[in-house]
């Protein structure tokens, strides 16, 4: 039974108000991080199971953390803990000994489970066997694997067109499973492959592909140790990529300077207490940011242009000393056009538009003026804006002006969020397929892949609501909680004939479903995957293009799991029968054979089985890293871009809201109700506001309010939030997702990438009404 709810992400908010507010921290990690990590591990897994697994996480020959995509060091890995607090929490989540059996689903209806918040749902445990919800039923019931595959196959084969189905992918999915998944989908006849990258770094891939010829970053971890300046924009490493702090500490030790650019002062950008070093244990911190530029939300482009204008002025004073003209002349196009654009700019006005005091902008320019080994990092604070693609092009502009690419200690670093989201795209999980790759698939597998572009996430949600989609198959993730415009998305999901989720644990998407629904349980990254008595390995690609093996070490808590690769292959066999060109049976039982197939299709994966068995794996080809640019528009040159500043217009009672993570979550997985770095305890339904805005709005800290968005004439509301005074620019606010995804309009997307604009949502704030 599908019960309509106003906010699927929080059914009973009145019961959640236990907020305690303390002073924000000025440093990250330290011994509190160790305590929190071990506490979660022991509570969920027991001492021996959890600690034993943690010693193998991110180690050569061990398993890859299922949390963020920050790379492992090539050589100097810690033998004790090559993971962070949130990595330990991710392990605790997946290695838990709690499991949901037939009895659990018999005792708990879908409606009852939907009344829980996301934190409570996620803490129930691992799904122990396939589950099926018949049309009109109130409870999930056990189903055999064979029957589950038959139901999916019958539904898929009954569709009028393959394009009536969409196949979503989460960033946790291994390279092997991703490749076989896209192969199944394309042999089925559609490119409808929305994925989590559509909602995060699609803007990065779009911009970088256009101007440098590859949709990835250009640096390796070792570059951080050789650089002069690191710029960190729209990223909070202390919470989202904590292992990055160790790299920043090493960079600082080697003499690098750090410029942090963020609307919030984040502990993980300010200072770091390394719990694996004596100083960190004793509470002695290492200062990280040498300069902290607190921009307004979406003030990044104005700030970059202001810095570039000041650098241009310095270049005119000392020609050839500030810009790298040898590199510019040899490797770029569009320089003169950019310079004409910058000459018209007023750095003082640009600084004002960015929200950063001009003296601080000038200090940033001085730090960069005589340096050429510069790394620029960014994440969702840059990508999830209407102008996200253009802001990234502006980042590239600064990099090209300084010649800060294609050399040690320099380059571009879009920091990926999920552990294999970049690998998914390398393995062709994308709603688009270029002609060269399509031809290669045809040569190797003997079928013609579909030529027309498929649906991305936003397009899929719209197609659900328009009745154009009948089936959603989700390989991992929590589709409903991750996507924008929650109620609109929920309405679309309810219109589907079948929803299928390959999952490790229960989540919100299992409870807002199609007429029929299936949950297919799979191994976690830390689980042993044994086929015919042989322990299997899979592979993942990190944020810097390194591919390495991952081998689970824990005994699964259920005997009824199948790997993602096995699920795809068995579904393909059931769906296609004899009408297939692929040996799905062999792929199901032999991952080495899968990798041999990958080696025939994916550039850089030749000798794949040999290379991933090397300690530390191997790096995929990266032309710009080596000074080789190949773009569709500009040939063998990298391109400067002339971008337009975004317009910021607000009514007197409007604010800009950005959605953020708490320290106690990873993406949509909620580990707990603590955000200790920001001083928030026991609660998630808060809105951070500037104290002046609170007073001008007639509010006080602690007031209960409702949040509204009216984009496109539709009223969206997130009820019962608590105002927290915070150091944030005026007219800017911040809230946690997924609680406020309900406010993110489906129609508000980044130009060029179609990424939902979750970092700039126009809201109105009103006193809470019962």
PDB file of C-alpha atoms in Angstrom, residues 137-363:
ATOM      1  CA  UNK A 137      -0.237  -5.419  -0.473  1.00  0.00           C
ATOM      2  CA  UNK A 138       0.638  -3.842   2.850  1.00  0.00           C
ATOM      3  CA  UNK A 139       3.718  -5.944   3.694  1.00  0.00           C
ATOM      4  CA  UNK A 140       6.785  -7.101   1.808  1.00  0.00           C
ATOM      5  CA  UNK A 141       7.015 -10.891   1.523  1.00  0.00           C
ATOM      6  CA  UNK A 142       9.847 -13.307   0.787  1.00  0.00           C
ATOM      7  CA  UNK A 143      10.413 -14.330  -2.836  1.00  0.00           C
ATOM      8  CA  UNK A 144      12.976 -16.663  -4.373  1.00  0.00           C
ATOM      9  CA  UNK A 145      15.696 -15.288  -6.606  1.00  0.00           C
ATOM     10  CA  UNK A 146      14.358 -17.188  -9.613  1.00  0.00           C
ATOM     11  CA  UNK A 147      10.858 -15.847  -9.126  1.00  0.00           C
ATOM     12  CA  UNK A 148      12.174 -12.316  -8.639  1.00  0.00           C
ATOM     13  CA  UNK A 149      14.102 -12.462 -11.905  1.00  0.00           C
ATOM     14  CA  UNK A 150      11.068 -13.892 -13.700  1.00  0.00           C
ATOM     15  CA  UNK A 151       8.845 -11.044 -12.496  1.00  0.00           C
ATOM     16  CA  UNK A 152      11.325  -8.432 -13.677  1.00  0.00           C
ATOM     17  CA  UNK A 153      11.900 -10.175 -17.008  1.00  0.00           C
ATOM     18  CA  UNK A 154       8.191 -10.575 -17.714  1.00  0.00           C
ATOM     19  CA  UNK A 155       7.606  -6.900 -16.987  1.00  0.00           C
ATOM     20  CA  UNK A 156      10.542  -5.739 -19.111  1.00  0.00           C
ATOM     21  CA  UNK A 157       9.567  -7.952 -22.032  1.00  0.00           C
ATOM     22  CA  UNK A 158       5.967  -6.715 -21.892  1.00  0.00           C
ATOM     23  CA  UNK A 159       6.913  -3.059 -22.387  1.00  0.00           C
ATOM     24  CA  UNK A 160       5.941  -1.393 -25.651  1.00  0.00           C
ATOM     25  CA  UNK A 161       9.470   0.008 -25.879  1.00  0.00           C
ATOM     26  CA  UNK A 162      12.743  -0.541 -23.993  1.00  0.00           C
ATOM     27  CA  UNK A 163      12.677   3.200 -23.365  1.00  0.00           C
ATOM     28  CA  UNK A 164       9.795   2.674 -20.918  1.00  0.00           C
ATOM     29  CA  UNK A 165      12.361   1.421 -18.399  1.00  0.00           C
ATOM     30  CA  UNK A 166      15.135   3.339 -16.634  1.00  0.00           C
ATOM     31  CA  UNK A 167      18.173   1.803 -14.925  1.00  0.00           C
ATOM     32  CA  UNK A 168      19.721   3.872 -12.125  1.00  0.00           C
ATOM     33  CA  UNK A 169      23.223   3.356 -10.734  1.00  0.00           C
ATOM     34  CA  UNK A 170      24.751   4.332  -7.393  1.00  0.00           C
ATOM     35  CA  UNK A 171      28.442   5.194  -7.042  1.00  0.00           C
ATOM     36  CA  UNK A 172      29.066   2.133  -4.865  1.00  0.00           C
ATOM     37  CA  UNK A 173      28.721  -0.312  -7.766  1.00  0.00           C
ATOM     38  CA  UNK A 174      32.004  -1.991  -8.808  1.00  0.00           C
ATOM     39  CA  UNK A 175      33.586  -1.641 -12.247  1.00  0.00           C
ATOM     40  CA  UNK A 176      32.702  -5.229 -13.119  1.00  0.00           C
ATOM     41  CA  UNK A 177      29.047  -4.859 -12.146  1.00  0.00           C
ATOM     42  CA  UNK A 178      28.825  -1.449 -13.838  1.00  0.00           C
ATOM     43  CA  UNK A 179      30.161  -2.771 -17.121  1.00  0.00           C
ATOM     44  CA  UNK A 180      27.836  -5.774 -17.173  1.00  0.00           C
ATOM     45  CA  UNK A 181      24.898  -3.582 -16.106  1.00  0.00           C
ATOM     46  CA  UNK A 182      25.333  -1.141 -18.986  1.00  0.00           C
ATOM     47  CA  UNK A 183      25.838  -4.078 -21.329  1.00  0.00           C
ATOM     48  CA  UNK A 184      22.533  -5.603 -20.220  1.00  0.00           C
ATOM     49  CA  UNK A 185      20.705  -2.271 -20.511  1.00  0.00           C
ATOM     50  CA  UNK A 186      22.054  -1.558 -23.975  1.00  0.00           C
ATOM     51  CA  UNK A 187      21.382  -5.054 -25.273  1.00  0.00           C
ATOM     52  CA  UNK A 188      17.882  -4.617 -23.880  1.00  0.00           C
ATOM     53  CA  UNK A 189      17.687  -1.565 -26.118  1.00  0.00           C
ATOM     54  CA  UNK A 190      17.861   1.685 -24.163  1.00  0.00           C
ATOM     55  CA  UNK A 191      20.355   4.291 -22.945  1.00  0.00           C
ATOM     56  CA  UNK A 192      18.101   5.272 -20.026  1.00  0.00           C
ATOM     57  CA  UNK A 193      20.863   5.092 -17.406  1.00  0.00           C
ATOM     58  CA  UNK A 194      20.437   7.892 -14.896  1.00  0.00           C
ATOM     59  CA  UNK A 195      23.148   7.772 -12.253  1.00  0.00           C
ATOM     60  CA  UNK A 196      24.274   9.571  -9.134  1.00  0.00           C
ATOM     61  CA  UNK A 197      26.869  11.529 -11.116  1.00  0.00           C
ATOM     62  CA  UNK A 198      23.947  13.351 -12.752  1.00  0.00           C
ATOM     63  CA  UNK A 199      23.337  14.927  -9.345  1.00  0.00           C
ATOM     64  CA  UNK A 200      26.895  15.742  -8.287  1.00  0.00           C
ATOM     65  CA  UNK A 201      29.865  16.132 -10.653  1.00  0.00           C
ATOM     66  CA  UNK A 202      28.021  16.106 -13.981  1.00  0.00           C
ATOM     67  CA  UNK A 203      28.826  19.812 -14.187  1.00  0.00           C
ATOM     68  CA  UNK A 204      32.524  18.993 -13.761  1.00  0.00           C
ATOM     69  CA  UNK A 205      32.485  16.349 -16.469  1.00  0.00           C
ATOM     70  CA  UNK A 206      30.596  18.614 -18.850  1.00  0.00           C
ATOM     71  CA  UNK A 207      32.924  21.581 -18.387  1.00  0.00           C
ATOM     72  CA  UNK A 208      36.195  19.660 -18.333  1.00  0.00           C
ATOM     73  CA  UNK A 209      35.356  17.527 -21.353  1.00  0.00           C
ATOM     74  CA  UNK A 210      34.643  20.670 -23.341  1.00  0.00           C
ATOM     75  CA  UNK A 211      37.725  22.686 -22.429  1.00  0.00           C
ATOM     76  CA  UNK A 212      40.497  20.168 -21.636  1.00  0.00           C
ATOM     77  CA  UNK A 213      39.185  16.974 -23.281  1.00  0.00           C
ATOM     78  CA  UNK A 214      38.612  14.712 -20.273  1.00  0.00           C
ATOM     79  CA  UNK A 215      35.810  14.761 -17.713  1.00  0.00           C
ATOM     80  CA  UNK A 216      38.084  13.997 -14.771  1.00  0.00           C
ATOM     81  CA  UNK A 217      40.674  15.713 -12.662  1.00  0.00           C
ATOM     82  CA  UNK A 218      44.315  15.895 -13.747  1.00  0.00           C
ATOM     83  CA  UNK A 219      46.250  15.448 -10.490  1.00  0.00           C
ATOM     84  CA  UNK A 220      47.456  12.508  -8.443  1.00  0.00           C
ATOM     85  CA  UNK A 221      47.845  12.400  -4.681  1.00  0.00           C
ATOM     86  CA  UNK A 222      51.610  12.918  -5.007  1.00  0.00           C
ATOM     87  CA  UNK A 223      50.967  16.273  -6.671  1.00  0.00           C
ATOM     88  CA  UNK A 224      49.613  17.548  -3.354  1.00  0.00           C
ATOM     89  CA  UNK A 225      53.019  16.936  -1.819  1.00  0.00           C
ATOM     90  CA  UNK A 226      54.836  18.964  -4.490  1.00  0.00           C
ATOM     91  CA  UNK A 227      52.527  21.951  -4.856  1.00  0.00           C
ATOM     92  CA  UNK A 228      52.913  25.560  -3.767  1.00  0.00           C
ATOM     93  CA  UNK A 229      49.253  26.530  -3.354  1.00  0.00           C
ATOM     94  CA  UNK A 230      46.065  24.509  -2.880  1.00  0.00           C
ATOM     95  CA  UNK A 231      42.713  26.221  -3.431  1.00  0.00           C
ATOM     96  CA  UNK A 232      39.712  24.408  -1.946  1.00  0.00           C
ATOM     97  CA  UNK A 233      36.342  25.640  -3.224  1.00  0.00           C
ATOM     98  CA  UNK A 234      32.829  24.564  -2.254  1.00  0.00           C
ATOM     99  CA  UNK A 235      34.154  21.527  -0.415  1.00  0.00           C
ATOM    100  CA  UNK A 236      34.214  20.493   3.243  1.00  0.00           C
ATOM    101  CA  UNK A 237      36.942  17.835   3.524  1.00  0.00           C
ATOM    102  CA  UNK A 238      36.643  17.421   7.301  1.00  0.00           C
ATOM    103  CA  UNK A 239      33.220  15.833   6.870  1.00  0.00           C
ATOM    104  CA  UNK A 240      32.963  14.737   3.251  1.00  0.00           C
ATOM    105  CA  UNK A 241      36.538  13.564   2.513  1.00  0.00           C
ATOM    106  CA  UNK A 242      38.333  13.360   5.894  1.00  0.00           C
ATOM    107  CA  UNK A 243      41.363  11.440   4.591  1.00  0.00           C
ATOM    108  CA  UNK A 244      42.132  14.491   2.484  1.00  0.00           C
ATOM    109  CA  UNK A 245      43.186  16.217   5.714  1.00  0.00           C
ATOM    110  CA  UNK A 246      46.265  13.993   5.928  1.00  0.00           C
ATOM    111  CA  UNK A 247      47.262  15.019   2.405  1.00  0.00           C
ATOM    112  CA  UNK A 248      46.745  18.686   3.267  1.00  0.00           C
ATOM    113  CA  UNK A 249      48.840  18.289   6.417  1.00  0.00           C
ATOM    114  CA  UNK A 250      51.678  16.747   4.387  1.00  0.00           C
ATOM    115  CA  UNK A 251      51.382  19.483   1.787  1.00  0.00           C
ATOM    116  CA  UNK A 252      51.645  22.123   4.502  1.00  0.00           C
ATOM    117  CA  UNK A 253      54.705  20.384   5.939  1.00  0.00           C
ATOM    118  CA  UNK A 254      56.295  20.590   2.487  1.00  0.00           C
ATOM    119  CA  UNK A 255      55.656  24.323   2.312  1.00  0.00           C
ATOM    120  CA  UNK A 256      52.304  24.627   0.517  1.00  0.00           C
ATOM    121  CA  UNK A 257      49.816  27.389   1.254  1.00  0.00           C
ATOM    122  CA  UNK A 258      46.072  26.739   1.383  1.00  0.00           C
ATOM    123  CA  UNK A 259      43.267  29.079   0.342  1.00  0.00           C
ATOM    124  CA  UNK A 260      39.819  27.974   1.511  1.00  0.00           C
ATOM    125  CA  UNK A 261      36.707  29.321  -0.225  1.00  0.00           C
ATOM    126  CA  UNK A 262      33.375  28.517   1.407  1.00  0.00           C
ATOM    127  CA  UNK A 263      30.232  30.277   2.674  1.00  0.00           C
ATOM    128  CA  UNK A 264      30.606  28.505   6.032  1.00  0.00           C
ATOM    129  CA  UNK A 265      33.666  28.417   8.251  1.00  0.00           C
ATOM    130  CA  UNK A 266      34.288  24.669   8.407  1.00  0.00           C
ATOM    131  CA  UNK A 267      36.473  23.008  11.022  1.00  0.00           C
ATOM    132  CA  UNK A 268      38.022  20.720   8.415  1.00  0.00           C
ATOM    133  CA  UNK A 269      39.339  23.701   6.478  1.00  0.00           C
ATOM    134  CA  UNK A 270      40.689  25.467   9.534  1.00  0.00           C
ATOM    135  CA  UNK A 271      42.882  22.979  11.414  1.00  0.00           C
ATOM    136  CA  UNK A 272      43.569  19.244  11.740  1.00  0.00           C
ATOM    137  CA  UNK A 273      44.510  17.060  14.686  1.00  0.00           C
ATOM    138  CA  UNK A 274      45.965  13.851  13.269  1.00  0.00           C
ATOM    139  CA  UNK A 275      44.965  11.036  15.645  1.00  0.00           C
ATOM    140  CA  UNK A 276      47.739   8.808  14.257  1.00  0.00           C
ATOM    141  CA  UNK A 277      50.475  11.189  15.362  1.00  0.00           C
ATOM    142  CA  UNK A 278      51.638  12.060  18.853  1.00  0.00           C
ATOM    143  CA  UNK A 279      50.848  15.754  18.423  1.00  0.00           C
ATOM    144  CA  UNK A 280      47.305  14.964  17.351  1.00  0.00           C
ATOM    145  CA  UNK A 281      46.778  12.611  20.281  1.00  0.00           C
ATOM    146  CA  UNK A 282      48.017  15.361  22.598  1.00  0.00           C
ATOM    147  CA  UNK A 283      45.527  17.785  21.070  1.00  0.00           C
ATOM    148  CA  UNK A 284      47.994  19.819  19.019  1.00  0.00           C
ATOM    149  CA  UNK A 285      46.510  20.882  15.704  1.00  0.00           C
ATOM    150  CA  UNK A 286      48.040  21.799  12.359  1.00  0.00           C
ATOM    151  CA  UNK A 287      46.700  24.984  10.807  1.00  0.00           C
ATOM    152  CA  UNK A 288      45.310  24.336   7.340  1.00  0.00           C
ATOM    153  CA  UNK A 289      43.846  27.421   5.631  1.00  0.00           C
ATOM    154  CA  UNK A 290      46.324  30.292   5.393  1.00  0.00           C
ATOM    155  CA  UNK A 291      43.556  32.423   3.914  1.00  0.00           C
ATOM    156  CA  UNK A 292      39.830  31.820   4.372  1.00  0.00           C
ATOM    157  CA  UNK A 293      37.588  33.547   1.834  1.00  0.00           C
ATOM    158  CA  UNK A 294      33.987  33.425   3.036  1.00  0.00           C
ATOM    159  CA  UNK A 295      32.069  33.896  -0.203  1.00  0.00           C
ATOM    160  CA  UNK A 296      28.369  34.347  -0.544  1.00  0.00           C
ATOM    161  CA  UNK A 297      26.570  31.289  -1.866  1.00  0.00           C
ATOM    162  CA  UNK A 298      27.438  31.161  -5.594  1.00  0.00           C
ATOM    163  CA  UNK A 299      29.895  34.024  -5.261  1.00  0.00           C
ATOM    164  CA  UNK A 300      32.715  31.807  -6.546  1.00  0.00           C
ATOM    165  CA  UNK A 301      32.680  32.993 -10.157  1.00  0.00           C
ATOM    166  CA  UNK A 302      32.844  36.659  -9.192  1.00  0.00           C
ATOM    167  CA  UNK A 303      35.711  35.848  -6.834  1.00  0.00           C
ATOM    168  CA  UNK A 304      37.641  33.984  -9.533  1.00  0.00           C
ATOM    169  CA  UNK A 305      37.177  36.815 -12.010  1.00  0.00           C
ATOM    170  CA  UNK A 306      38.358  39.331  -9.399  1.00  0.00           C
ATOM    171  CA  UNK A 307      41.515  37.292  -8.775  1.00  0.00           C
ATOM    172  CA  UNK A 308      42.139  36.923 -12.505  1.00  0.00           C
ATOM    173  CA  UNK A 309      41.733  40.683 -13.010  1.00  0.00           C
ATOM    174  CA  UNK A 310      44.267  41.415 -10.277  1.00  0.00           C
ATOM    175  CA  UNK A 311      46.666  38.876 -11.771  1.00  0.00           C
ATOM    176  CA  UNK A 312      46.214  40.510 -15.183  1.00  0.00           C
ATOM    177  CA  UNK A 313      47.093  43.872 -13.657  1.00  0.00           C
ATOM    178  CA  UNK A 314      50.231  42.317 -12.143  1.00  0.00           C
ATOM    179  CA  UNK A 315      51.115  40.702 -15.468  1.00  0.00           C
ATOM    180  CA  UNK A 316      50.931  44.094 -17.176  1.00  0.00           C
ATOM    181  CA  UNK A 317      53.347  45.507 -14.597  1.00  0.00           C
ATOM    182  CA  UNK A 318      55.798  42.625 -15.090  1.00  0.00           C
ATOM    183  CA  UNK A 319      55.107  40.980 -18.459  1.00  0.00           C
ATOM    184  CA  UNK A 320      55.853  37.266 -18.562  1.00  0.00           C
ATOM    185  CA  UNK A 321      56.276  36.971 -14.793  1.00  0.00           C
ATOM    186  CA  UNK A 322      52.695  36.166 -13.758  1.00  0.00           C
ATOM    187  CA  UNK A 323      51.133  34.285 -16.682  1.00  0.00           C
ATOM    188  CA  UNK A 324      52.795  31.264 -18.317  1.00  0.00           C
ATOM    189  CA  UNK A 325      52.927  32.472 -21.916  1.00  0.00           C
ATOM    190  CA  UNK A 326      54.958  29.530 -23.171  1.00  0.00           C
ATOM    191  CA  UNK A 327      52.196  27.180 -22.072  1.00  0.00           C
ATOM    192  CA  UNK A 328      49.433  29.523 -23.222  1.00  0.00           C
ATOM    193  CA  UNK A 329      50.914  29.889 -26.712  1.00  0.00           C
ATOM    194  CA  UNK A 330      51.658  26.206 -27.134  1.00  0.00           C
ATOM    195  CA  UNK A 331      48.631  24.541 -25.564  1.00  0.00           C
ATOM    196  CA  UNK A 332      45.604  26.866 -25.478  1.00  0.00           C
ATOM    197  CA  UNK A 333      43.112  28.833 -27.545  1.00  0.00           C
ATOM    198  CA  UNK A 334      40.944  31.805 -26.609  1.00  0.00           C
ATOM    199  CA  UNK A 335      43.499  33.734 -24.532  1.00  0.00           C
ATOM    200  CA  UNK A 336      43.069  37.093 -26.272  1.00  0.00           C
ATOM    201  CA  UNK A 337      39.298  36.945 -25.993  1.00  0.00           C
ATOM    202  CA  UNK A 338      39.511  36.215 -22.267  1.00  0.00           C
ATOM    203  CA  UNK A 339      41.963  39.070 -21.715  1.00  0.00           C
ATOM    204  CA  UNK A 340      39.647  41.527 -23.484  1.00  0.00           C
ATOM    205  CA  UNK A 341      36.870  40.339 -21.180  1.00  0.00           C
ATOM    206  CA  UNK A 342      38.984  40.690 -18.027  1.00  0.00           C
ATOM    207  CA  UNK A 343      40.149  44.173 -18.998  1.00  0.00           C
ATOM    208  CA  UNK A 344      36.538  45.335 -18.756  1.00  0.00           C
ATOM    209  CA  UNK A 345      36.127  43.995 -15.216  1.00  0.00           C
ATOM    210  CA  UNK A 346      36.297  45.953 -11.970  1.00  0.00           C
ATOM    211  CA  UNK A 347      37.990  43.836  -9.293  1.00  0.00           C
ATOM    212  CA  UNK A 348      36.504  45.889  -6.461  1.00  0.00           C
ATOM    213  CA  UNK A 349      32.942  45.404  -7.715  1.00  0.00           C
ATOM    214  CA  UNK A 350      33.595  41.715  -8.364  1.00  0.00           C
ATOM    215  CA  UNK A 351      34.864  41.292  -4.808  1.00  0.00           C
ATOM    216  CA  UNK A 352      31.740  42.994  -3.504  1.00  0.00           C
ATOM    217  CA  UNK A 353      29.545  40.671  -5.556  1.00  0.00           C
ATOM    218  CA  UNK A 354      31.416  37.642  -4.219  1.00  0.00           C
ATOM    219  CA  UNK A 355      30.936  38.787  -0.637  1.00  0.00           C
ATOM    220  CA  UNK A 356      34.673  38.714   0.102  1.00  0.00           C
ATOM    221  CA  UNK A 357      36.446  41.875   1.339  1.00  0.00           C
ATOM    222  CA  UNK A 358      38.626  43.308  -1.412  1.00  0.00           C
ATOM    223  CA  UNK A 359      41.760  43.221   0.748  1.00  0.00           C
ATOM    224  CA  UNK A 360      41.318  39.448   1.157  1.00  0.00           C
ATOM    225  CA  UNK A 361      40.865  39.016  -2.599  1.00  0.00           C
ATOM    226  CA  UNK A 362      44.057  41.002  -3.151  1.00  0.00           C
ATOM    227  CA  UNK A 363      45.878  38.784  -0.655  1.00  0.00           C
TER     228      UNK A 363
END
